[in-house]
Coordinates of C-alpha atoms in Angstrom, one line a residue:
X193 CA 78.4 -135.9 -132.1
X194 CA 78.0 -134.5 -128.9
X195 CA 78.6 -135.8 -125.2
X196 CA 74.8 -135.9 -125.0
X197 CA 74.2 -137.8 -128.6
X198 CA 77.5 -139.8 -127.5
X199 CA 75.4 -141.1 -124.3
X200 CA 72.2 -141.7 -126.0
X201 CA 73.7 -143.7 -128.3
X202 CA 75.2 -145.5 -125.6
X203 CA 72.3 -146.0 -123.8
X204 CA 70.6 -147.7 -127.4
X205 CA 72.9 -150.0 -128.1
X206 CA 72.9 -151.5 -124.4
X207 CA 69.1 -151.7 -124.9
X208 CA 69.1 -153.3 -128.2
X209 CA 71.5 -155.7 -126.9
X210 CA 69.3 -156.9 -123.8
X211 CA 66.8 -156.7 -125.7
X212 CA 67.9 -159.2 -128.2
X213 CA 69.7 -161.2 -125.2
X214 CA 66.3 -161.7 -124.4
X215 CA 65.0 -162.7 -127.5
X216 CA 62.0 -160.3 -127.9
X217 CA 61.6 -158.2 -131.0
X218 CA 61.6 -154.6 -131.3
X219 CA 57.2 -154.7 -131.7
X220 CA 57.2 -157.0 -128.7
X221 CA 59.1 -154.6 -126.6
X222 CA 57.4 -152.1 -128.0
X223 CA 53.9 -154.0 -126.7
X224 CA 55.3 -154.4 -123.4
X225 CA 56.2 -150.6 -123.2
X226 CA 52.6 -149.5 -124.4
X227 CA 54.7 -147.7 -127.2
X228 CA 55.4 -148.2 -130.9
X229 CA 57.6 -149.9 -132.8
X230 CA 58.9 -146.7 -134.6
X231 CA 59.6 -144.9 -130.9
X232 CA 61.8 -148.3 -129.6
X233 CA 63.8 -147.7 -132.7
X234 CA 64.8 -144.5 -132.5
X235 CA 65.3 -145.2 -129.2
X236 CA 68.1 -148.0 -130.0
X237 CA 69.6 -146.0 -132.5
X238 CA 70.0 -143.1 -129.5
X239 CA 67.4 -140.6 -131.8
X240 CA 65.1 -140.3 -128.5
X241 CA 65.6 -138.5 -125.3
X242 CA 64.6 -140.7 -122.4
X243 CA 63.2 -140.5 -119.3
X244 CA 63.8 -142.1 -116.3
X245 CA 60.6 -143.5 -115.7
X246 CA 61.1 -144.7 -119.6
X247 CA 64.8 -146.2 -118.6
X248 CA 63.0 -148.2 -115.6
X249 CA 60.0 -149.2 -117.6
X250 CA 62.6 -150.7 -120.3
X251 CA 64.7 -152.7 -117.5
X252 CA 61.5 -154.1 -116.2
X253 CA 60.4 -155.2 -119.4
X254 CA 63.7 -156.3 -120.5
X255 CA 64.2 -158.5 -116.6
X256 CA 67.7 -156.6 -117.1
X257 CA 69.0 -154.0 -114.5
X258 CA 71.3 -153.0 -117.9
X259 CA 69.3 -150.2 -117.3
X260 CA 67.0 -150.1 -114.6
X261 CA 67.5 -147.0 -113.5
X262 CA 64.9 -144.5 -111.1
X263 CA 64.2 -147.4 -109.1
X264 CA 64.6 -147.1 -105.3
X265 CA 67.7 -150.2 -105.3
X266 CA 69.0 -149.4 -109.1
X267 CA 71.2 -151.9 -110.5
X268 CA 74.1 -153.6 -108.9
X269 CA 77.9 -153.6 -109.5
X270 CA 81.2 -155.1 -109.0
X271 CA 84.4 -153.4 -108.0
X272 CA 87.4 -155.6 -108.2
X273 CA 90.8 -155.3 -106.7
X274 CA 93.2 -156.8 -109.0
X275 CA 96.6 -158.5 -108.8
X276 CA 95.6 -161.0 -106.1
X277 CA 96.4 -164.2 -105.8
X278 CA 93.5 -166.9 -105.1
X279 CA 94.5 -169.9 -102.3
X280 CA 92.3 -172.3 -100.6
X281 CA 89.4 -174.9 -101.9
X282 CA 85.8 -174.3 -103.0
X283 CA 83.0 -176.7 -103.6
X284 CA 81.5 -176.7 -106.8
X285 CA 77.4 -176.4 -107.0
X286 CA 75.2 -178.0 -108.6
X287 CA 74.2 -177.6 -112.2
X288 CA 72.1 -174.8 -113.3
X289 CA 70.6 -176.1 -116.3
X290 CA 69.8 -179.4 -114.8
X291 CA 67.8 -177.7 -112.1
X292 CA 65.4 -176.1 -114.4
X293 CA 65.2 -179.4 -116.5
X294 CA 63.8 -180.7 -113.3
X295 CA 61.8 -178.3 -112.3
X296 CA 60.3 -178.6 -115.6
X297 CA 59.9 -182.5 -115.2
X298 CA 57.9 -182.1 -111.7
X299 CA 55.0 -181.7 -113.5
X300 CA 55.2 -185.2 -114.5
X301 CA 54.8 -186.6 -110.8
X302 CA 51.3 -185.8 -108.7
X303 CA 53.2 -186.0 -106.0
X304 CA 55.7 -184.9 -103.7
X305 CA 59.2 -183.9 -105.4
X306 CA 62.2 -183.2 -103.2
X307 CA 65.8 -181.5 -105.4
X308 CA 68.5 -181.3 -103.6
X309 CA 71.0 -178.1 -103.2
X310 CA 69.5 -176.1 -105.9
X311 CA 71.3 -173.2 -107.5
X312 CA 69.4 -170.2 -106.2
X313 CA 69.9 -168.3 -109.2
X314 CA 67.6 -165.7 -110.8
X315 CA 66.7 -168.2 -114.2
X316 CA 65.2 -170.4 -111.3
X317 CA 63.6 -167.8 -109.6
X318 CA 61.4 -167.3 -113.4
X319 CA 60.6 -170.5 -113.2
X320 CA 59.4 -171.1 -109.8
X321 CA 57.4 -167.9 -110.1
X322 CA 55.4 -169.7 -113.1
X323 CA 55.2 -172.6 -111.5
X324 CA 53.4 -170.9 -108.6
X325 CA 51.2 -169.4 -110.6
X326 CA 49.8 -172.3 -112.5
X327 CA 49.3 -174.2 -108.3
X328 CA 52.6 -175.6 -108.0
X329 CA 53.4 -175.0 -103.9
X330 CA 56.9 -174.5 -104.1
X331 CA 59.1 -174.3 -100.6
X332 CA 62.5 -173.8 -99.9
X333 CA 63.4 -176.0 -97.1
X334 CA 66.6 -174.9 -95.6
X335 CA 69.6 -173.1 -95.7
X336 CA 71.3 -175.8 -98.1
X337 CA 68.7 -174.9 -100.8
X338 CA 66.5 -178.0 -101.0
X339 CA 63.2 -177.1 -103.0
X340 CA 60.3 -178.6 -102.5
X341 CA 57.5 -178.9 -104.9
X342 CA 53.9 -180.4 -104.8
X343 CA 52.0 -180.5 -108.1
X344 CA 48.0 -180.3 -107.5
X345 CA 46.1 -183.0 -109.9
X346 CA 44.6 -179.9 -111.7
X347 CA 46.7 -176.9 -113.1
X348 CA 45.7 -173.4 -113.7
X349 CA 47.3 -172.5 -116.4
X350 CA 45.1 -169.5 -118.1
X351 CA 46.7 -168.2 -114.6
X352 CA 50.2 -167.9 -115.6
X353 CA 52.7 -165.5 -114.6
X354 CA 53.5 -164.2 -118.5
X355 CA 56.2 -161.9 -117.3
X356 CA 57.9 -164.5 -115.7
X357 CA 57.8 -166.9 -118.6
X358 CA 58.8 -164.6 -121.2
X359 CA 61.9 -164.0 -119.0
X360 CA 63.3 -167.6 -118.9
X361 CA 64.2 -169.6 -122.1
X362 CA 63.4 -172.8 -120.3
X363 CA 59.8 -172.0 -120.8
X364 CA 59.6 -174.3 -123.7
X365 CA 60.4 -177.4 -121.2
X366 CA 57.1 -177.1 -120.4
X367 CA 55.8 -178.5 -123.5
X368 CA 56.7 -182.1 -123.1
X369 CA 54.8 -182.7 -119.6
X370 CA 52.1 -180.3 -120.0
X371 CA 50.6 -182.1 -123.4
X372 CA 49.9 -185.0 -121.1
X373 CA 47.7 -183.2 -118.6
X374 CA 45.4 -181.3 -120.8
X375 CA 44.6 -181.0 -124.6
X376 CA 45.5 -177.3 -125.5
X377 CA 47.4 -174.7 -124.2
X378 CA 49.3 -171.8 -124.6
X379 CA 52.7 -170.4 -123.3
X380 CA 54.1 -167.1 -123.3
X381 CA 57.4 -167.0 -124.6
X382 CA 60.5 -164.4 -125.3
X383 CA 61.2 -165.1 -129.1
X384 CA 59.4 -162.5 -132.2
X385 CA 57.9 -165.0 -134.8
X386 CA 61.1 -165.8 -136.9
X387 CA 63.3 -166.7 -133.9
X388 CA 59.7 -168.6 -132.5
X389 CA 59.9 -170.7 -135.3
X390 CA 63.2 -171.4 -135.8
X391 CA 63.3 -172.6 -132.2
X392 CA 59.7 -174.4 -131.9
X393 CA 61.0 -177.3 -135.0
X394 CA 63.4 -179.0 -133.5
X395 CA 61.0 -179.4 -130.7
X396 CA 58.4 -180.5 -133.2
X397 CA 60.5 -183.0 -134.5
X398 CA 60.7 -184.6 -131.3
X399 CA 56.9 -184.0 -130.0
X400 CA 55.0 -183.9 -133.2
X401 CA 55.0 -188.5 -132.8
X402 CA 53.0 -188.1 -129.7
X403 CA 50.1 -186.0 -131.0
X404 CA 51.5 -182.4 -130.5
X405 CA 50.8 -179.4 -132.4
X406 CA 52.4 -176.1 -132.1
X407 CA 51.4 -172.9 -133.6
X408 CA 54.2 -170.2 -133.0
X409 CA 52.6 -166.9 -132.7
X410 CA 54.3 -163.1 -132.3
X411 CA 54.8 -164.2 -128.1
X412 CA 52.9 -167.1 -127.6
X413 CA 53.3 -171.0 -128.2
X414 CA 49.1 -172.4 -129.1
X415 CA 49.8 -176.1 -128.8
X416 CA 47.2 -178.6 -129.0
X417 CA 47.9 -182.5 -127.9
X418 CA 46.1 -185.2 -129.9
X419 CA 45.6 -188.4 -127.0
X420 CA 45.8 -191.7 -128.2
X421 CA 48.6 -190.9 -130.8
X422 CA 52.2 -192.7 -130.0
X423 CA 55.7 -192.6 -132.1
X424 CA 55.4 -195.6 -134.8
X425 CA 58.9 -195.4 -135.2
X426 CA 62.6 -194.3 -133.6
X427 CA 62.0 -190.3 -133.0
X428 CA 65.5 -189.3 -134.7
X429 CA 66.1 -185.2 -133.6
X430 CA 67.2 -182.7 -136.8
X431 CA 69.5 -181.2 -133.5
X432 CA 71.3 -182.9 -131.0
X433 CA 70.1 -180.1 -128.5
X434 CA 69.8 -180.4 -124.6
X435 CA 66.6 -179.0 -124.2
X436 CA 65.3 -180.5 -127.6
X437 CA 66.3 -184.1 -126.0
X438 CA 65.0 -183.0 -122.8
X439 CA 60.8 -182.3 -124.1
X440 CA 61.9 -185.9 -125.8
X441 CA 62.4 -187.8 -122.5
X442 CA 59.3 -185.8 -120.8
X443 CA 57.1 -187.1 -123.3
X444 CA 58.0 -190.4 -123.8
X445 CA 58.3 -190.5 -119.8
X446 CA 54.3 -190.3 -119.7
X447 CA 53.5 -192.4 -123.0
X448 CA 52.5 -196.0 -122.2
X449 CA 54.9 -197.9 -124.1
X450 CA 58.4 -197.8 -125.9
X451 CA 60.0 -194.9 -127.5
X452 CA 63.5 -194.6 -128.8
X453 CA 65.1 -191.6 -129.3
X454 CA 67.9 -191.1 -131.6
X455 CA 70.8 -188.8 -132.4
X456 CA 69.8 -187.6 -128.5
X457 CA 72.1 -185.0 -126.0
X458 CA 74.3 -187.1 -124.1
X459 CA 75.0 -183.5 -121.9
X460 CA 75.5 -183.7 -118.4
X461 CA 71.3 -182.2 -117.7
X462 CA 70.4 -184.5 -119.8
X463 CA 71.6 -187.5 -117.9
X464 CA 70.6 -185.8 -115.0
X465 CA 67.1 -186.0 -116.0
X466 CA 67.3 -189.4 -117.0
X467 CA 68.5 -190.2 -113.9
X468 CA 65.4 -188.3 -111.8
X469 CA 62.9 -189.8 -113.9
X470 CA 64.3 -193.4 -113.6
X471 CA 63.6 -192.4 -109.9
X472 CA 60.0 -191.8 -111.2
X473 CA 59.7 -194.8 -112.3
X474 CA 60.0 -194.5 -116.1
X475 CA 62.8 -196.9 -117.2
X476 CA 65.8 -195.4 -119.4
X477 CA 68.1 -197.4 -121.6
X478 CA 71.7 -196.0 -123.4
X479 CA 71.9 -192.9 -120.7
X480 CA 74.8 -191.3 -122.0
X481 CA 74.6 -192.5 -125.3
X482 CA 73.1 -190.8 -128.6
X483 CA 70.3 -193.0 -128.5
X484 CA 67.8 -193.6 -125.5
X485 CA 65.0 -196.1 -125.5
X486 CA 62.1 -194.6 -122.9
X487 CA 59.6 -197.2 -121.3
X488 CA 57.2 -194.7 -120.0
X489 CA 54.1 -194.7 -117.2
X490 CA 51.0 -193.4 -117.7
X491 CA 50.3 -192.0 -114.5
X492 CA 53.4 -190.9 -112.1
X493 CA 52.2 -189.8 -108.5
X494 CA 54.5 -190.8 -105.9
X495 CA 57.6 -189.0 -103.2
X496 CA 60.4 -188.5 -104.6
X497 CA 63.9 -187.0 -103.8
X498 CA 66.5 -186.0 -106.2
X499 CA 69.8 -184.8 -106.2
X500 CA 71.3 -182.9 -109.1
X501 CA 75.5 -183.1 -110.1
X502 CA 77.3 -180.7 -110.2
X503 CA 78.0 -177.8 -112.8
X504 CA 80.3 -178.3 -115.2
X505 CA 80.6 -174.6 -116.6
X506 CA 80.7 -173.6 -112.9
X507 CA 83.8 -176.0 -112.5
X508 CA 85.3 -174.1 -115.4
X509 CA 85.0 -171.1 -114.2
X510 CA 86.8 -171.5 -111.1
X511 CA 89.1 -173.2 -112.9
X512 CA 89.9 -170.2 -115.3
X513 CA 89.8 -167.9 -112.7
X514 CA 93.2 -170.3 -110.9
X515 CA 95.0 -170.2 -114.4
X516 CA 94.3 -166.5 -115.5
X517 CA 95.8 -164.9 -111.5
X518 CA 98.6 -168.0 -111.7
X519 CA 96.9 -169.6 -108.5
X520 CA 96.8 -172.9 -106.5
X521 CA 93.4 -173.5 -105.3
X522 CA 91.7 -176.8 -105.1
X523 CA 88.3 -176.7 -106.8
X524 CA 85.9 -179.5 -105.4
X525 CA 83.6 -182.0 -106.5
X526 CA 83.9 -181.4 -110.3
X527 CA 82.1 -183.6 -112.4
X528 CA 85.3 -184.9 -114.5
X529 CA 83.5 -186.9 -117.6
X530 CA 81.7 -183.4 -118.9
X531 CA 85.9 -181.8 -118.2
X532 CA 88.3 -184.1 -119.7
X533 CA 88.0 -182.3 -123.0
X534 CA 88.6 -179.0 -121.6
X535 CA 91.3 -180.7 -119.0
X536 CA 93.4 -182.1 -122.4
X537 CA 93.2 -178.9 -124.0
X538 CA 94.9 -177.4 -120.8
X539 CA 97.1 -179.8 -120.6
X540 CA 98.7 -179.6 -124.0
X541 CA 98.7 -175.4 -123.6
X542 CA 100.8 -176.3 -120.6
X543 CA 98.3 -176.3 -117.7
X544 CA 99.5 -177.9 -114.5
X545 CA 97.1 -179.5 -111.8
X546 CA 96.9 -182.6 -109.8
X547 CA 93.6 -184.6 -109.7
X548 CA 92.2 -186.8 -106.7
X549 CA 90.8 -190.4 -107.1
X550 CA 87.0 -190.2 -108.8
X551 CA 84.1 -190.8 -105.7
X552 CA 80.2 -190.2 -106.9
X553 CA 78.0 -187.7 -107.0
X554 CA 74.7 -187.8 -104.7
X555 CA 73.0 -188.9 -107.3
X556 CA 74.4 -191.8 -107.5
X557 CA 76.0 -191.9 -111.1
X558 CA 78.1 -188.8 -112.0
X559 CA 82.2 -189.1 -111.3
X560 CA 83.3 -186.7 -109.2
X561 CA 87.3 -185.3 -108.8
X562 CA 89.0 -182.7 -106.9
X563 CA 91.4 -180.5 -109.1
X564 CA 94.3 -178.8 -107.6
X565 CA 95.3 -175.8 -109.8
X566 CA 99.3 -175.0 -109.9
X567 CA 100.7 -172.0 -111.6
X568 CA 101.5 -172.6 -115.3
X569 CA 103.1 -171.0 -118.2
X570 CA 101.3 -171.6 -120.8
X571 CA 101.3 -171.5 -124.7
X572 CA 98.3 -171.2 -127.5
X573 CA 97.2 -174.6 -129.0
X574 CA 98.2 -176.1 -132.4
X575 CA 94.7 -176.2 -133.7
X576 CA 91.9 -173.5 -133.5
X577 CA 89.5 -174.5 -130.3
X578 CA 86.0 -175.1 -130.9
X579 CA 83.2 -176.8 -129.3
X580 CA 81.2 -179.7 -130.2
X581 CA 78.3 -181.7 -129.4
X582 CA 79.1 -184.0 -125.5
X583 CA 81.8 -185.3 -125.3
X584 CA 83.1 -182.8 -127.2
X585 CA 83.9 -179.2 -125.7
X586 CA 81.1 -178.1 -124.0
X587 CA 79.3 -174.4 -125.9
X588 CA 79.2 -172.8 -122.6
X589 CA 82.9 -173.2 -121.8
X590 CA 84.8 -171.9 -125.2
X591 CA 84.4 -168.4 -124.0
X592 CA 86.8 -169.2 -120.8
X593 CA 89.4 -170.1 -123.4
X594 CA 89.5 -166.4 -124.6
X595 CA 90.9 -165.0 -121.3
X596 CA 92.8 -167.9 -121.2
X597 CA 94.1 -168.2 -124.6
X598 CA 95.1 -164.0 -123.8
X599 CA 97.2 -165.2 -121.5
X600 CA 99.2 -167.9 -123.4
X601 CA 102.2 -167.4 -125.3
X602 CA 101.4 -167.1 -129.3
X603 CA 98.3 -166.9 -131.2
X604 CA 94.8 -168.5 -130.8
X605 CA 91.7 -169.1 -133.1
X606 CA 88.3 -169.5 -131.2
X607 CA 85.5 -170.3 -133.5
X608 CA 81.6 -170.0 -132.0
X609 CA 80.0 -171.6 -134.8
X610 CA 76.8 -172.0 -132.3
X611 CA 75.8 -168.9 -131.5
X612 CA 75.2 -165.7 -134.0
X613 CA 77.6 -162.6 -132.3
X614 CA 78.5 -163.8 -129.1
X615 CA 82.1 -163.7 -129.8
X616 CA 81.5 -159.8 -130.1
X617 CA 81.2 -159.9 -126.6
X618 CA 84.9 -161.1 -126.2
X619 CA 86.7 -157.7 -128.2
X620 CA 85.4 -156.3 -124.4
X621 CA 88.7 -157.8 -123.5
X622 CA 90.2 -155.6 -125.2
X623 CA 89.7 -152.9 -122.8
X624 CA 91.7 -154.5 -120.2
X625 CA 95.2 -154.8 -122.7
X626 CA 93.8 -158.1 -124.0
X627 CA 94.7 -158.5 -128.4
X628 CA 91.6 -160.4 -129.5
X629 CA 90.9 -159.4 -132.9
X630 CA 87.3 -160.5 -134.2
X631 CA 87.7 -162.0 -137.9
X632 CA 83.7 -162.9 -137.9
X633 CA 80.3 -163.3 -136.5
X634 CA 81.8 -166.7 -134.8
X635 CA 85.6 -166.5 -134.7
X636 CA 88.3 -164.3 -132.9
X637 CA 91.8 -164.6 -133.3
X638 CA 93.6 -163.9 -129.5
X639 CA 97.2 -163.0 -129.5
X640 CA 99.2 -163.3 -125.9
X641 CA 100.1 -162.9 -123.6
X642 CA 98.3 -160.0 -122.1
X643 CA 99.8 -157.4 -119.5
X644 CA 96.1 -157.0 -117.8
X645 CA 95.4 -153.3 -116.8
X646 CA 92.1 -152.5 -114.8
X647 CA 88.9 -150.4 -116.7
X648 CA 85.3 -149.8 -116.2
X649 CA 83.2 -151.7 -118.1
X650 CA 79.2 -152.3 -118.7
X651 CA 78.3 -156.2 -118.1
X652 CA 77.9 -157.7 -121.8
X653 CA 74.3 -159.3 -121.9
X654 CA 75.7 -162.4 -122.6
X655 CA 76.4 -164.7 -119.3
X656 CA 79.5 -166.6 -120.3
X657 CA 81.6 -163.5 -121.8
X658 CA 80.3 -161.6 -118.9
X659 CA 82.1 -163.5 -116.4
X660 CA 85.2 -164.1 -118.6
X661 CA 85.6 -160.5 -118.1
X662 CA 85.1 -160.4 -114.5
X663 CA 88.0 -162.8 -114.1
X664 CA 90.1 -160.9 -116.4
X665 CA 89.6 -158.3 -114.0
X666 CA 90.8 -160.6 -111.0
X667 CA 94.3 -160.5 -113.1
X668 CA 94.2 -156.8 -114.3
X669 CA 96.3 -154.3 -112.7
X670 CA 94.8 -151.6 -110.4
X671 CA 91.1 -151.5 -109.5
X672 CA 88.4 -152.1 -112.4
X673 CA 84.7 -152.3 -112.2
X674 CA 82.5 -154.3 -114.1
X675 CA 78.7 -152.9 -113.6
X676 CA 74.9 -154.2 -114.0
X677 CA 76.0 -157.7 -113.2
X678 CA 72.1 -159.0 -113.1
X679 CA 73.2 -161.1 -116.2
X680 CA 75.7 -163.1 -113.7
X681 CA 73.3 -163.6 -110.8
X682 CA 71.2 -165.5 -113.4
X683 CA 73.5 -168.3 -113.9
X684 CA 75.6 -168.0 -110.7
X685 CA 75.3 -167.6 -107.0
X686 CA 77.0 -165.7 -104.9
X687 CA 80.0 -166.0 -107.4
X688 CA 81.7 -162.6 -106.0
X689 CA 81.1 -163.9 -102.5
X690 CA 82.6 -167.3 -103.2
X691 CA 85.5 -165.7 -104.5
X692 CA 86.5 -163.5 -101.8
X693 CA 86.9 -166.4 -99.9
X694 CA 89.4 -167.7 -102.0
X695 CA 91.0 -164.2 -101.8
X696 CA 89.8 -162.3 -104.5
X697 CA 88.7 -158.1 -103.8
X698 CA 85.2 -158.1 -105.1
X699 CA 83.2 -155.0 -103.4
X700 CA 79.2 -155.0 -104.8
X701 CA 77.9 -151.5 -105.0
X702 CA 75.2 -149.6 -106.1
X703 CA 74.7 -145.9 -107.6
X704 CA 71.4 -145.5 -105.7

């Protein structure tokens, strides 16, 4: 093969993986490219020269700056400086995923709906851009990211920013308040027909007792709400998803009468939402439990102001990044009932840290601790580490125990039996003198520890392993640089900034 083939090929793969990150098939891609099907396959399999116009055309399509090239900014990077030690205290902010279940649930209220410190990441950014478009007046308020949003009684939505909703997952949030304001609708979403199915049914399951149909078309969800139908029984979900429990409570919010919802997400967004729509008005028994029993309102118009908890995965994060450079920094405000899981696994692999007294969250409800990290030796677990269903390990934080689990003395098994591939993502660590060998689609075996050495790398399109290698980086020898980091801005903010201040070498740059 030559260099030329050897970069082509490159260049496919990248786009077939952001392209499947972003759940769109190769026609619908294709569609958005004003190209065929044939042409976007040769192009993933690197059989098609491309041109830069092409290359910007596909990162615009694909909301990834993987490969957004020709553009007049052109995708961003990171350099890191590594070897450093971290020091100080940071503030964890709030939760990502329960700010666009919220934003979501403001189209409940005809009113005036204050959230408080919102992440100002880019997968809120999709959301307010739809939101917009339909007549939502949306406002930032000040520097401490309160949001702002007034619902009109009437939405547009034939006006909808499609772009923008194919590009957040959340999208389907909008199917629990919307059935309530208008008979049938449609929204865009990011999933080909297969993948649109598989995700609409558990959502069925929970909105199909209030009158809702939904037809799941190559890009578009046709749904059609019957009024005047009601659950005759306990809605009992196939999935104990977050966002399927979620379409749950903003249905039942707006029914006129009891609904009970079993085998329901007690996750941390979840409660959160519970908790904003009690403020609403809507009462909410069992919050935190796996079954919730909704006494709804039929009209919600009123003032409102919410404050979501804090982030979880974010508190993680931070966390890993104190264990992996063997540094003592006090992470703040982390929301300890959606940790102690993780925190016991640390513990018996030998993790060190001293925890303050639990004080509450703004919103009134979630425990709050300070954790100061202490430099630990540690050693691999017993057991293989998995995740389950709250209060189980959290999904979105097994990846963190890969970097870790490379550091640890012995040998670890990390089974993803959630998601298809992701662990793929993790072999990346390799590259930086980690030993994670991949024995399946779901589970790597990790062998430590690891002598980290610094490398340049292309961001994975997935957002968890993505960071994992950033703070492998932190630990690596020598400078590495981890580049188009757009994946990371959508589920963090500012997370190389907050970093540096904790003493970390994090440069962003740019080719163009």
């Amino acid at each position: 093969m030559t260099e030329s083939d050897n970069y082509l090929a490159r260049i496919g793969t990248l786009i077939r993986d952001a392209r499947q990150h972003s759940g769109l098939t190769q026609a619908q891609l294709a569609a958005e490219l004003r190209t065929s099907q044939s042409a976007v396959n040769r192009i993933e399999k690197g059989q098609q020269n491309l041109t830069l116009d092409m290359l910007a055309r596909i990162g615009s399509a694909l909301d990834s700056e993987l490969v957004s090239v020709g553009t007049t900014t052109g995708p961003s990077h990171l350099r890191v400086k590594g070897g450093t030690t971290l020091s100080g205290s940071i503030d964890v902010k709030s939760s990502k995923n329960a700010g666009v279940a919220l934003l979501c649930a403001a189209l409940l209220n005809t009113g005036t709906t204050v959230l408080r410190k919102v992440a100002r990441i880019e997968e809120v950014n999709r959301l307010l851009e739809v939101l917009e478009s339909i007549g939502v007046k949306t406002t930032w308020l000040n520097d401490q990211n309160d949001l702002e949003l007034v619902v009109p009684e009437d939405l547009d939505l034939r006006a909808m920013d499609a772009a923008a909703a194919r590009r957040t997952r959340s999208i389907i949030m909008f199917l629990g308040p919307l059935m309530h304001r208008v008979e049938e609708f449609e929204l865009p979403y990011a999933g080909g027909c297969d993948l649109g199915t598989r995700t609409v049914e558990p959502h069925m399951t929970a909105l199909r007792p209030f009158g809702l149909k939904v037809l799941a078309t190559d890009g578009s969800y046709h749904a059609s709400a019957a009024r005047g139908v009601a659950p005759e029984r306990p809605i009992v979900l196939t999935e104990r998803g977050d966002t399927v429990t979620e379409n749950a409570l903003l249905a039942a919010a707006r029914h006129d009468g009891v609904t009970v919802i079993r085998n329901a997400s007690p996750n941390y967004m979840v409660q959160d939402l519970c908790f904003f729509l009690e403020k609403l008005g809507v009462r909410i028994e069992g919050i935190g439990t796996t079954t919730l029993r909704v006494t709804g309102k039929r009209d919600i118009r009123g003032d409102v102001d919410y404050a979501p908890s804090e982030d979880p995965i974010e508190a993680m994060s931070l966390i890993t990044a104190a264990i992996v450079t063997s540094s003592q920094i006090t992470v703040r405000r982390v929301p300890i009932e959606f940790m102690e899981i993780e925190l016991a696994l640390l513990e018996e692999m030998g993790f060190r840290y001293d925890r303050s007294a639990e004080y509450l969250a703004e919103n009134g409800h979630t425990r709050l601790v300070d954790i100061t990290t202490h430099p630990s030796k540690l050693k691999a677990p017993i057991d293989k580490i998995h995740p389950m269903p709250f209060p189980g390990l959290n999904i979105d934080n097994l990846p963190f125990f890969a970097v870790i689990a490379a550091t640890a003395e012995g040998q670890t098994m990390l089974h993803d039996w959630v998601y298809e591939n992701r662990a793929i993502y993790l072999t990346e660590l390799n590259k930086l003198g980690a030993q994670v060998k991949l024995l399946d689609p779901h589970r790597v075996l990790i062998e430590g520890p690891t002598h980290w050495s610094g490398t340049e790398l292309v961001c994975p399109p997935a957002l968890r392993p993505a960071v994992v290698i950033l703070i492998a980086m932190l630990a690596a020898k020598g400078t590495s640089v981890l580049r188009s980091v757009y994946v990371i801005n959508r589920g963090y903010e500012d997370l190389a900034l907050r970093l540096n201040a904790l003493g970390a070498e994090i440069e962003t740059f740019r080719d163009i």
